[in-house]
Tab-separated table of C-alpha atoms and ligand atoms in Angstrom:
chain	number	residue	atom	x	y	z
A	1	UNK	CA	85.930	113.870	65.382
A	2	UNK	CA	88.528	113.570	68.139
A	3	UNK	CA	87.433	117.036	69.145
A	4	UNK	CA	83.780	115.727	69.582
A	5	UNK	CA	84.848	112.734	71.909
A	6	UNK	CA	87.001	114.820	74.082
A	7	UNK	CA	84.191	117.550	74.463
A	8	UNK	CA	81.715	114.743	75.422
A	9	UNK	CA	84.016	113.481	77.902
A	10	UNK	CA	84.872	116.890	79.369
A	11	UNK	CA	81.081	117.687	79.793
A	12	UNK	CA	80.580	114.201	81.507
A	13	UNK	CA	83.574	114.790	83.741
A	14	UNK	CA	82.355	118.197	84.614
A	15	UNK	CA	78.984	116.511	85.608
A	16	UNK	CA	81.215	115.289	88.797
A	17	UNK	CA	79.871	111.509	88.152
A	18	UNK	CA	83.401	110.139	88.074
A	19	UNK	CA	84.351	111.676	91.553
A	20	UNK	CA	82.172	109.338	93.401
A	21	UNK	CA	83.892	106.237	94.802
A	22	UNK	CA	80.811	104.223	94.164
A	23	UNK	CA	80.899	105.147	90.553
A	24	UNK	CA	84.477	104.083	90.264
A	25	UNK	CA	84.201	100.812	91.901
A	26	UNK	CA	81.086	99.853	89.603
A	27	UNK	CA	83.124	100.891	86.707
A	28	UNK	CA	85.928	98.522	87.700
A	29	UNK	CA	83.382	95.783	88.383
A	30	UNK	CA	81.855	96.450	84.942
A	31	UNK	CA	85.453	96.158	83.185
A	32	UNK	CA	85.851	93.028	85.254
A	33	UNK	CA	82.741	91.619	84.114
A	34	UNK	CA	83.463	92.524	80.431
A	35	UNK	CA	86.718	90.935	80.439
A	36	UNK	CA	85.150	87.749	81.856
A	37	UNK	CA	82.367	88.008	79.187
A	38	UNK	CA	84.840	88.808	76.282
A	39	UNK	CA	87.602	86.303	77.418
A	40	UNK	CA	87.287	83.804	74.575
A	41	UNK	CA	87.477	86.682	71.906
A	42	UNK	CA	90.314	88.620	73.713
A	43	UNK	CA	92.210	85.354	73.785
A	44	UNK	CA	91.527	84.485	70.360
A	45	UNK	CA	92.580	87.961	69.295
A	46	UNK	CA	95.971	87.619	71.161
A	47	UNK	CA	96.526	84.361	69.209
A	48	UNK	CA	95.736	85.891	65.869
A	49	UNK	CA	98.160	88.825	66.483
A	50	UNK	CA	101.102	87.290	68.274
A	51	UNK	CA	100.392	83.416	68.136
A	52	UNK	CA	100.102	83.633	72.010
A	53	UNK	CA	98.641	80.333	73.322
A	54	UNK	CA	95.896	80.448	75.781
A	55	UNK	CA	98.120	79.877	79.013
A	56	UNK	CA	100.692	82.521	78.117
A	57	UNK	CA	98.096	85.047	77.105
A	58	UNK	CA	96.191	84.566	80.479
A	59	UNK	CA	99.353	84.541	82.640
A	60	UNK	CA	100.844	87.642	80.985
A	61	UNK	CA	97.733	89.735	79.978
A	62	UNK	CA	94.104	88.933	81.092
A	63	UNK	CA	94.964	87.465	84.346
A	64	UNK	CA	97.074	90.415	85.200
A	65	UNK	CA	94.439	92.782	84.505
A	66	UNK	CA	91.908	90.905	86.402
A	67	UNK	CA	94.362	90.978	89.414
A	68	UNK	CA	95.037	94.579	89.043
A	69	UNK	CA	91.116	95.346	89.188
A	70	UNK	CA	90.624	93.115	92.112
A	71	UNK	CA	93.577	94.874	94.024
A	72	UNK	CA	92.253	98.384	93.079
A	73	UNK	CA	88.759	97.711	94.190
A	74	UNK	CA	90.084	96.383	97.541
A	75	UNK	CA	92.291	99.552	98.325
A	76	UNK	CA	90.417	102.424	96.430
A	77	UNK	CA	88.800	103.767	99.507
A	78	UNK	CA	91.871	104.151	101.361
A	79	UNK	CA	93.930	105.570	98.474
A	80	UNK	CA	91.237	108.193	97.971
A	81	UNK	CA	91.342	109.414	101.499
A	82	UNK	CA	93.096	112.736	101.926
A	83	UNK	CA	96.597	112.275	103.055
A	84	UNK	CA	96.803	114.255	106.390
A	85	UNK	CA	99.997	115.310	107.988
A	86	UNK	CA	100.964	117.523	110.747
A	87	UNK	CA	101.829	121.041	110.390
A	88	UNK	CA	105.290	122.451	111.401
A	89	UNK	CA	105.693	124.690	114.440
A	90	UNK	CA	105.466	128.023	112.590
A	91	UNK	CA	102.337	127.027	110.877
A	92	UNK	CA	100.337	125.864	114.110
A	93	UNK	CA	97.610	125.498	114.883
A	94	UNK	CA	96.947	124.767	111.395
A	95	UNK	CA	96.460	121.096	109.906
A	96	UNK	CA	97.425	119.919	106.473
A	97	UNK	CA	95.963	117.654	103.964
A	98	UNK	CA	96.443	116.474	100.463
A	99	UNK	CA	93.291	115.793	98.555
A	100	UNK	CA	93.531	113.588	95.448
A	101	UNK	CA	91.441	114.558	92.489
A	102	UNK	CA	91.174	113.097	89.003
A	103	UNK	CA	92.857	115.169	86.084
A	104	UNK	CA	89.962	114.833	83.799
A	105	UNK	CA	90.403	112.923	80.409
A	106	UNK	CA	93.380	110.670	79.917
A	107	UNK	CA	94.819	109.806	76.504
A	108	UNK	CA	96.144	106.112	76.732
A	109	UNK	CA	98.431	105.222	73.609
A	110	UNK	CA	99.310	101.588	73.727
A	111	UNK	CA	102.026	99.218	71.957
A	112	UNK	CA	101.440	96.058	70.073
A	113	UNK	CA	103.561	93.660	72.237
A	114	UNK	CA	101.142	93.091	75.102
A	115	UNK	CA	98.254	94.788	73.208
A	116	UNK	CA	95.486	93.877	75.809
A	117	UNK	CA	97.300	94.618	79.195
A	118	UNK	CA	99.295	97.602	78.052
A	119	UNK	CA	96.168	99.175	76.842
A	120	UNK	CA	93.894	98.297	79.910
A	121	UNK	CA	96.081	98.246	82.748
A	122	UNK	CA	96.540	102.201	82.688
A	123	UNK	CA	92.818	102.287	82.084
A	124	UNK	CA	92.169	100.545	85.445
A	125	UNK	CA	94.400	103.250	87.236
A	126	UNK	CA	92.637	106.135	85.261
A	127	UNK	CA	89.261	104.797	86.357
A	128	UNK	CA	90.345	104.200	89.887
A	129	UNK	CA	91.478	107.817	90.422
A	130	UNK	CA	88.164	109.041	88.655
A	131	UNK	CA	89.129	109.978	85.210
A	132	UNK	CA	87.542	109.619	81.690
A	133	UNK	CA	89.739	108.023	79.097
A	134	UNK	CA	90.386	107.700	75.396
A	135	UNK	CA	92.214	104.682	74.256
A	136	UNK	CA	94.416	104.208	71.174
A	137	UNK	CA	95.386	100.537	70.745
A	138	UNK	CA	98.296	99.558	68.377
A	139	UNK	CA	97.432	99.197	64.833
A	140	UNK	CA	100.070	96.521	64.589
A	141	UNK	CA	97.878	94.283	66.543
A	142	UNK	CA	94.567	94.735	64.734
A	143	UNK	CA	92.610	91.860	66.136
A	144	UNK	CA	93.400	92.864	69.681
A	145	UNK	CA	92.536	96.480	68.726
A	146	UNK	CA	89.210	95.413	67.344
A	147	UNK	CA	88.508	93.075	70.476
A	148	UNK	CA	89.320	95.917	72.888
A	149	UNK	CA	86.993	98.334	70.950
A	150	UNK	CA	84.229	95.828	71.123
A	151	UNK	CA	84.802	95.199	74.953
A	152	UNK	CA	84.734	98.868	75.704
A	153	UNK	CA	81.806	99.743	73.599
A	154	UNK	CA	80.144	96.734	75.496
A	155	UNK	CA	81.124	98.192	79.045
A	156	UNK	CA	81.134	102.100	78.909
A	157	UNK	CA	79.758	105.045	77.071
A	158	UNK	CA	82.127	107.032	74.806
A	159	UNK	CA	81.696	110.018	76.882
A	160	UNK	CA	83.382	108.074	79.752
A	161	UNK	CA	85.707	105.540	78.010
A	162	UNK	CA	86.235	105.698	74.232
A	163	UNK	CA	88.455	103.636	71.750
A	164	UNK	CA	90.102	105.304	68.731
A	165	UNK	CA	91.395	102.511	66.300
A	166	UNK	CA	94.172	103.673	63.954
A	167	UNK	CA	97.837	104.213	63.186
A	168	UNK	CA	100.186	107.141	63.708
A	169	UNK	CA	97.908	109.489	62.048
A	170	UNK	CA	95.097	108.806	64.526
A	171	UNK	CA	97.646	109.251	67.389
A	172	UNK	CA	98.721	112.644	65.898
A	173	UNK	CA	95.156	113.670	65.681
A	174	UNK	CA	94.488	112.940	69.313
A	175	UNK	CA	97.757	114.534	70.530
A	176	UNK	CA	96.493	117.764	69.019
A	177	UNK	CA	93.600	117.671	71.562
A	178	UNK	CA	93.611	119.270	75.083
A	179	UNK	CA	93.762	116.029	77.170
A	180	UNK	CA	94.475	116.470	80.921
A	181	UNK	CA	96.909	113.699	80.828
A	182	UNK	CA	98.801	111.499	78.399
A	183	UNK	CA	99.924	108.044	79.178
A	184	UNK	CA	102.209	106.504	76.381
A	185	UNK	CA	103.919	103.089	76.160
A	186	UNK	CA	106.134	102.508	73.151
A	187	UNK	CA	109.551	103.234	71.852
A	188	UNK	CA	111.921	105.930	72.456
A	189	UNK	CA	111.198	107.735	69.106
A	190	UNK	CA	107.677	108.150	69.260
A	191	UNK	CA	107.977	108.787	72.978
A	192	UNK	CA	109.885	112.109	72.196
A	193	UNK	CA	107.038	113.046	69.685
A	194	UNK	CA	104.552	112.274	72.221
A	195	UNK	CA	106.472	114.505	74.761
A	196	UNK	CA	106.787	117.397	72.362
A	197	UNK	CA	102.999	117.298	71.404
A	198	UNK	CA	102.392	117.239	75.246
A	199	UNK	CA	104.668	120.176	75.736
A	200	UNK	CA	102.807	122.433	73.492
A	201	UNK	CA	99.884	122.187	75.576
A	202	UNK	CA	101.519	121.507	78.895
A	203	UNK	CA	99.924	118.454	79.491
A	204	UNK	CA	101.634	116.068	81.971
A	205	UNK	CA	102.945	112.839	80.523
A	206	UNK	CA	103.889	109.319	81.930
A	207	UNK	CA	106.300	107.596	79.324
A	208	UNK	CA	106.670	103.862	79.401
A	209	UNK	CA	109.488	103.173	76.928
A	210	UNK	CA	112.187	100.367	76.277
A	211	UNK	CA	115.748	99.880	75.937
A	212	UNK	CA	118.475	97.068	76.571
A	213	UNK	CA	117.860	95.580	79.759
A	214	UNK	CA	120.948	93.664	81.042
A	215	UNK	CA	121.179	90.409	82.875
A	216	UNK	CA	124.334	89.795	85.018
A	217	UNK	CA	125.270	86.200	85.990
A	218	UNK	CA	128.064	85.872	88.439
A	219	UNK	CA	130.189	82.819	89.385
A	220	UNK	CA	128.151	82.176	92.526
A	221	UNK	CA	124.748	81.733	90.493
A	222	UNK	CA	122.655	78.710	90.494
A	223	UNK	CA	123.409	78.150	86.875
A	224	UNK	CA	120.570	75.768	86.240
A	225	UNK	CA	118.116	77.884	88.002
A	226	UNK	CA	119.423	81.049	86.336
A	227	UNK	CA	119.153	79.632	82.842
A	228	UNK	CA	115.536	78.451	83.206
A	229	UNK	CA	114.569	81.996	84.464
A	230	UNK	CA	116.462	83.661	81.789
A	231	UNK	CA	115.227	81.534	79.014
A	232	UNK	CA	111.666	82.004	80.413
A	233	UNK	CA	112.216	85.858	80.461
A	234	UNK	CA	113.586	85.667	76.935
A	235	UNK	CA	111.052	83.398	75.279
A	236	UNK	CA	107.882	84.861	76.842
A	237	UNK	CA	106.104	86.381	73.889
A	238	UNK	CA	109.149	85.389	71.860
A	239	UNK	CA	111.385	87.939	73.333
A	240	UNK	CA	108.864	90.864	72.501
A	241	UNK	CA	108.553	92.116	76.042
A	242	UNK	CA	109.776	95.496	77.170
A	243	UNK	CA	111.382	94.013	80.339
A	244	UNK	CA	112.939	90.992	78.573
A	245	UNK	CA	116.601	90.386	79.399
A	246	UNK	CA	118.013	91.835	76.288
A	247	UNK	CA	121.602	90.567	76.707
A	248	UNK	CA	123.723	88.622	79.178
A	249	UNK	CA	126.855	89.796	81.081
A	250	UNK	CA	128.402	86.327	82.263
A	251	UNK	CA	131.427	85.951	84.659
A	252	UNK	CA	134.004	84.062	82.231
A	253	UNK	CA	134.495	81.111	84.629
A	254	UNK	CA	130.763	79.929	84.332
A	255	UNK	CA	129.969	80.951	80.632
A	256	UNK	CA	130.403	77.510	79.084
A	257	UNK	CA	128.111	75.908	81.708
A	258	UNK	CA	125.487	78.512	81.519
A	259	UNK	CA	125.478	78.231	77.721
A	260	UNK	CA	124.858	74.437	78.125
A	261	UNK	CA	122.182	75.124	80.598
A	262	UNK	CA	120.546	77.692	78.500
A	263	UNK	CA	120.434	75.441	75.564
A	264	UNK	CA	118.808	72.834	77.568
A	265	UNK	CA	116.168	75.496	78.667
A	266	UNK	CA	115.441	76.744	75.471
A	267	UNK	CA	114.834	73.094	74.246
A	268	UNK	CA	112.697	72.332	77.080
A	269	UNK	CA	110.492	75.598	76.807
A	270	UNK	CA	110.252	75.760	73.173
A	271	UNK	CA	110.659	72.163	72.020
A	272	UNK	CA	113.050	70.444	69.589
A	273	UNK	CA	111.216	72.079	66.680
A	274	UNK	CA	110.291	75.622	67.859
A	275	UNK	CA	109.331	76.644	64.436
A	276	UNK	CA	106.224	74.384	64.324
A	277	UNK	CA	105.573	74.553	68.029
A	278	UNK	CA	101.910	75.966	68.333
A	279	UNK	CA	102.470	77.285	71.778
A	280	UNK	CA	105.753	79.344	70.746
A	281	UNK	CA	104.717	82.948	69.833
A	282	UNK	CA	105.474	84.424	66.495
A	283	UNK	CA	107.109	87.875	65.676
A	284	UNK	CA	104.494	90.453	65.128
A	285	UNK	CA	105.046	91.094	61.436
A	286	UNK	CA	107.389	90.448	58.472
A	287	UNK	CA	109.337	93.564	58.642
A	288	UNK	CA	110.223	92.867	62.500
A	289	UNK	CA	111.210	89.152	61.736
A	290	UNK	CA	113.399	90.262	58.811
A	291	UNK	CA	115.065	92.883	61.171
A	292	UNK	CA	115.809	90.256	63.671
A	293	UNK	CA	117.184	87.762	61.012
A	294	UNK	CA	119.541	90.766	60.050
A	295	UNK	CA	120.991	90.843	63.597
A	296	UNK	CA	122.192	87.326	63.283
A	297	UNK	CA	124.523	88.124	60.486
A	298	UNK	CA	127.507	89.101	63.168
A	299	UNK	CA	128.739	86.939	66.007
A	300	UNK	CA	128.639	83.026	66.377
A	301	UNK	CA	125.283	81.322	66.687
A	302	UNK	CA	125.463	78.755	69.565
A	303	UNK	CA	122.145	77.564	69.009
A	304	UNK	CA	119.028	78.301	67.039
A	305	UNK	CA	119.151	80.990	64.362
A	306	UNK	CA	116.730	79.735	61.846
A	307	UNK	CA	113.605	81.702	60.682
A	308	UNK	CA	110.565	80.576	58.984
A	309	UNK	CA	108.042	83.229	58.214
A	310	UNK	CA	107.128	84.917	61.334
A	311	UNK	CA	108.816	82.418	63.583
A	312	UNK	CA	112.451	82.711	64.836
A	313	UNK	CA	114.195	80.027	66.818
A	314	UNK	CA	115.367	80.929	70.282
A	315	UNK	CA	118.916	81.814	69.529
A	316	UNK	CA	122.191	82.188	71.645
A	317	UNK	CA	124.961	84.244	70.157
A	318	UNK	CA	128.576	84.785	71.206
A	319	UNK	CA	131.668	86.742	69.901
A	320	UNK	CA	129.903	90.248	69.759
A	321	UNK	CA	131.029	93.638	70.568
A	322	UNK	CA	129.147	96.718	71.426
A	323	UNK	CA	129.778	97.955	67.842
A	324	UNK	CA	127.637	95.045	66.336
A	325	UNK	CA	123.962	96.145	65.286
A	326	UNK	CA	122.325	93.548	67.935
A	327	UNK	CA	124.106	95.372	70.842
A	328	UNK	CA	123.101	98.988	69.224
A	329	UNK	CA	119.266	98.305	69.567
A	330	UNK	CA	116.688	96.874	71.636
A	331	UNK	CA	116.496	93.208	70.191
A	332	UNK	CA	112.723	92.537	70.883
A	333	UNK	CA	113.045	89.151	69.768
A	334	UNK	CA	114.145	85.801	70.790
A	335	UNK	CA	117.776	86.441	70.434
A	336	UNK	CA	120.172	86.304	73.342
A	337	UNK	CA	123.837	87.654	72.963
A	338	UNK	CA	126.325	86.559	75.713
A	339	UNK	CA	129.095	89.072	76.625
A	340	UNK	CA	131.608	88.006	79.301
A	341	UNK	CA	133.412	89.873	81.930
A	342	UNK	CA	136.092	89.151	84.424
A	343	UNK	CA	135.675	91.962	87.146
A	344	UNK	CA	132.074	92.814	88.372
A	345	UNK	CA	133.133	96.525	88.019
A	346	UNK	CA	134.035	96.111	84.358
A	347	UNK	CA	130.295	94.862	83.699
A	348	UNK	CA	128.886	97.658	85.754
A	349	UNK	CA	130.920	100.026	84.093
A	350	UNK	CA	129.451	98.946	80.657
A	351	UNK	CA	126.020	99.125	81.916
A	352	UNK	CA	126.397	102.556	83.452
A	353	UNK	CA	128.093	103.998	80.433
A	354	UNK	CA	124.642	103.334	78.506
A	355	UNK	CA	121.282	104.618	78.510
A	356	UNK	CA	119.332	103.822	81.740
A	357	UNK	CA	117.714	100.356	81.036
A	358	UNK	CA	114.065	99.735	82.014
A	359	UNK	CA	115.047	96.541	83.777
A	360	UNK	CA	118.118	94.887	85.244
A	361	UNK	CA	118.541	91.231	86.318
A	362	UNK	CA	121.304	90.008	88.634
A	363	UNK	CA	121.847	86.256	89.271
A	364	UNK	CA	124.235	85.846	92.252
A	365	UNK	CA	124.046	84.222	95.657
A	366	UNK	CA	126.551	86.777	96.957
A	367	UNK	CA	124.685	89.336	99.113
A	368	UNK	CA	127.462	91.840	98.747
A	369	UNK	CA	127.213	91.658	94.991
A	370	UNK	CA	123.577	92.324	94.998
A	371	UNK	CA	123.983	95.366	97.369
A	372	UNK	CA	126.725	96.774	95.113
A	373	UNK	CA	124.699	96.271	91.826
A	374	UNK	CA	121.445	97.577	93.381
A	375	UNK	CA	123.212	100.386	95.090
A	376	UNK	CA	125.318	101.655	92.147
A	377	UNK	CA	123.341	101.207	88.952
A	378	UNK	CA	120.399	103.189	87.957
A	379	UNK	CA	117.395	101.304	86.194
A	380	UNK	CA	113.808	101.221	86.093
A	381	UNK	CA	113.321	98.004	88.208
A	382	UNK	CA	114.354	94.512	88.176
A	383	UNK	CA	114.852	91.174	89.840
A	384	UNK	CA	117.509	89.518	91.939
A	385	UNK	CA	117.712	85.792	90.804
A	386	UNK	CA	114.633	86.132	88.387
A	387	UNK	CA	113.447	87.903	85.561
A	388	UNK	CA	110.201	89.678	84.520
A	389	UNK	CA	108.415	89.074	87.901
A	390	UNK	CA	108.766	92.416	89.378
A	391	UNK	CA	106.359	93.728	86.735
A	392	UNK	CA	103.545	91.383	88.169
A	393	UNK	CA	103.372	92.759	91.653
A	394	UNK	CA	100.429	95.120	92.098
A	395	UNK	CA	102.287	96.438	95.236
A	396	UNK	CA	105.190	97.895	93.296
A	397	UNK	CA	105.240	100.871	91.009
A	398	UNK	CA	106.554	100.222	87.436
A	399	UNK	CA	108.316	102.592	84.899
A	400	UNK	CA	111.565	103.483	83.397
A	401	UNK	CA	114.181	106.157	84.414
A	402	UNK	CA	116.124	108.430	81.719
A	403	UNK	CA	115.857	106.978	78.408
A	404	UNK	CA	113.529	104.175	79.552
A	405	UNK	CA	110.840	106.461	80.548
A	406	UNK	CA	109.306	108.545	83.153
A	407	UNK	CA	106.514	108.089	85.622
A	408	UNK	CA	105.301	104.739	87.476
A	409	UNK	CA	102.003	102.890	87.440
A	410	UNK	CA	100.415	99.693	88.751
A	411	UNK	CA	98.359	99.427	91.770
A	412	UNK	CA	98.698	102.579	94.063
A	413	UNK	CA	101.265	104.093	91.920
A	414	UNK	CA	98.549	104.257	89.149
A	415	UNK	CA	96.188	105.818	91.415
A	416	UNK	CA	98.920	108.296	92.368
A	417	UNK	CA	99.939	108.943	88.760
A	418	UNK	CA	96.340	109.737	87.675
A	419	UNK	CA	95.624	112.044	90.569
A	420	UNK	CA	96.465	115.488	91.109
A	421	UNK	CA	97.036	116.065	94.906
A	422	UNK	CA	95.750	119.511	95.986
A	423	UNK	CA	97.886	120.518	99.183
A	424	UNK	CA	95.552	122.485	101.456
A	425	UNK	CA	96.441	124.018	104.823
A	426	UNK	CA	93.375	124.464	107.315
A	427	UNK	CA	93.718	127.316	109.546
A	428	UNK	CA	92.452	128.110	112.798
A	429	UNK	CA	89.991	130.995	113.014
A	430	UNK	CA	90.388	131.346	116.670
A	431	UNK	CA	94.250	131.962	116.810
A	432	UNK	CA	96.043	134.451	114.480
A	433	UNK	CA	99.949	134.602	115.101
A	434	UNK	CA	100.960	138.412	114.848
A	435	UNK	CA	104.565	137.476	114.075
A	436	UNK	CA	103.894	137.220	110.286
A	437	UNK	CA	102.333	140.739	109.881
A	438	UNK	CA	104.211	143.746	109.234
A	439	UNK	CA	105.493	146.154	110.644
A	440	UNK	CA	108.324	143.925	111.320
A	441	UNK	CA	110.630	144.131	114.190
A	442	UNK	CA	114.000	142.795	115.712
A	443	UNK	CA	111.814	140.885	118.431
A	444	UNK	CA	109.637	139.220	115.408
A	445	UNK	CA	112.799	138.440	113.694
A	446	UNK	CA	114.291	136.944	116.788
A	447	UNK	CA	111.066	134.558	117.336
A	448	UNK	CA	111.378	133.519	113.774
A	449	UNK	CA	114.961	132.575	114.334
A	450	UNK	CA	114.084	130.433	117.060
A	451	UNK	CA	110.995	128.594	115.702
A	452	UNK	CA	111.939	128.359	111.901
A	453	UNK	CA	115.422	126.754	111.828
B	501	LIG	P1	105.717	102.619	69.047
B	501	LIG	O1	106.430	103.650	69.879
B	501	LIG	O2	106.094	102.326	67.408
B	501	LIG	O3	104.122	102.679	69.139
B	501	LIG	C1	103.315	103.000	70.124
B	501	LIG	C2	102.083	103.686	70.098
B	501	LIG	O4	102.363	105.016	69.350
B	501	LIG	C3	101.160	103.003	69.048
B	501	LIG	O5	100.017	103.086	69.459
B	501	LIG	C4	101.569	103.681	67.698
B	501	LIG	O6	100.282	103.616	66.942
B	501	LIG	C5	101.646	105.030	68.178
B	501	LIG	N1	102.601	105.812	67.257
B	501	LIG	C6	103.460	105.386	66.235
B	501	LIG	N2	103.928	106.267	65.588
B	501	LIG	C7	103.553	107.517	66.069
B	501	LIG	C8	103.740	108.823	65.749
B	501	LIG	N3	104.555	109.309	64.968
B	501	LIG	N4	103.049	109.702	66.462
B	501	LIG	C9	102.257	109.400	67.438
B	501	LIG	N5	102.087	108.116	67.889
B	501	LIG	C10	102.572	107.284	67.024
B	501	LIG	O7	105.973	101.234	69.944
B	501	LIG	P2	105.618	99.770	69.746
B	501	LIG	O8	106.620	99.443	68.365
B	501	LIG	O9	104.165	99.571	69.458
B	501	LIG	O10	106.308	99.048	70.806
B	501	LIG	C11	107.448	98.612	70.956
B	501	LIG	C12	108.222	99.366	71.937
B	501	LIG	O11	107.592	99.742	73.270
B	501	LIG	C13	109.471	98.855	72.522
B	501	LIG	O12	110.668	99.864	72.425
B	501	LIG	C14	109.116	98.485	74.014
B	501	LIG	O13	110.377	98.500	74.812
B	501	LIG	C15	108.343	99.580	74.409
B	501	LIG	N6	107.594	99.129	75.267
B	501	LIG	C16	107.528	99.378	76.607
B	501	LIG	C17	106.847	99.099	77.602
B	501	LIG	C18	107.172	99.656	78.892
B	501	LIG	O14	105.963	99.303	79.977
B	501	LIG	N7	107.824	100.366	79.361
B	501	LIG	C19	105.969	98.092	77.372
B	501	LIG	C20	105.725	97.528	76.263
B	501	LIG	C21	106.585	97.958	75.094
């Protein structure tokens, strides 16, 4: 069955239709109109799967998608132009140009935490670059998976964009097919499986993975503002965000003040009774809620800590070490452990000693500290004096490094990711430089020595 879908896509791609810019622009517009037509069903599905209220679902998923489509439509023509560059002296009078071309059919494997955005944002880039695509939404967000299948069937024929619903077995079947590119968002464990499957057929991959993203707060930070922005970053989607601030590294001198401010921000955002707040999202399933509850067994709870079904209170934790389970895995829930540091270099050493994070946040008013952290630590991306928002810019690429992934997308970075660039040298037929041809001689060598160094 997967073979049939892909064969039809390969035939459609070979027809050349997707290469036309007019076709791509129209496809983006069709998707935009589809999203608007299906808005109610999509927002309802996000509520059913994750308890997301309309505002949060619109701000973090649907609105981001519509913005990305608008941005791509506006810039597509410019991105699709050949990138011309001057030839070096020894190559003259040639001209050089890089021609973007679509790969063919792209497989997009999506996670459950932003089940709409993380399935369709890569699709926007794949379409802009002229590819066909097969989407495999996450089975752990079934309502959104069905809503995406209905949306795509309403917009496109499966020979262009198809949706395969299902679990790991469906992914495994798809990974056996000869796709031209694989775009995966998910955890490190499955990322390795995907990369191994891709390697068997030498298929290029982009892996958007996760990890523990640190958040540093130093003694010069505006603590009330930092607390608000950290709390917002942690509580959005109840902490089930790949770029959520996973844990805090706080300068000892401001820890108590920051804790007070964080507790106030948690109350302001999730209310006095978060477990019954209809706008506060739930954990994706019982197994994950149970896992999160287990992480509360070590350390001291400074606020929160209660669970009711799939809801868990915003929780601050203290008194932890790197050996505790909560510090050994990506938390992916509304739990925020606080570690303290005395010297910035100690905090930086702790971060550098661990796998490279997807995001890093630093709250400080000191420019030298900002430069030091940005200059010395490796991480996918991040913010100075904020959380999450770097993901929202269509003008910057987004992706991980090391254990947090490889490859970047969003806006033009997506266009580049989903394109192969053919490097072509256009040579003159009027002039033919004899120096390159045998028989070689001392005089040819001496010319080369002058023009090539
Ligand atoms: P996951 O790795 O469990 O699943 C992702 C996708 O892979 C799903 O479609 C799933 O069906 C499929 N899959 C599961 N097992 C598979 C297998 N054995 N073989 C092939 N495919 C398989 O991830 P998840 O739990 O859905 O998402 C959470 C993880 O994703 C977290 O680690 C989070 O940090 C990460 N994440 C990263 C980003 C990013 O942009 N970098 C965004 C969101 C989530």
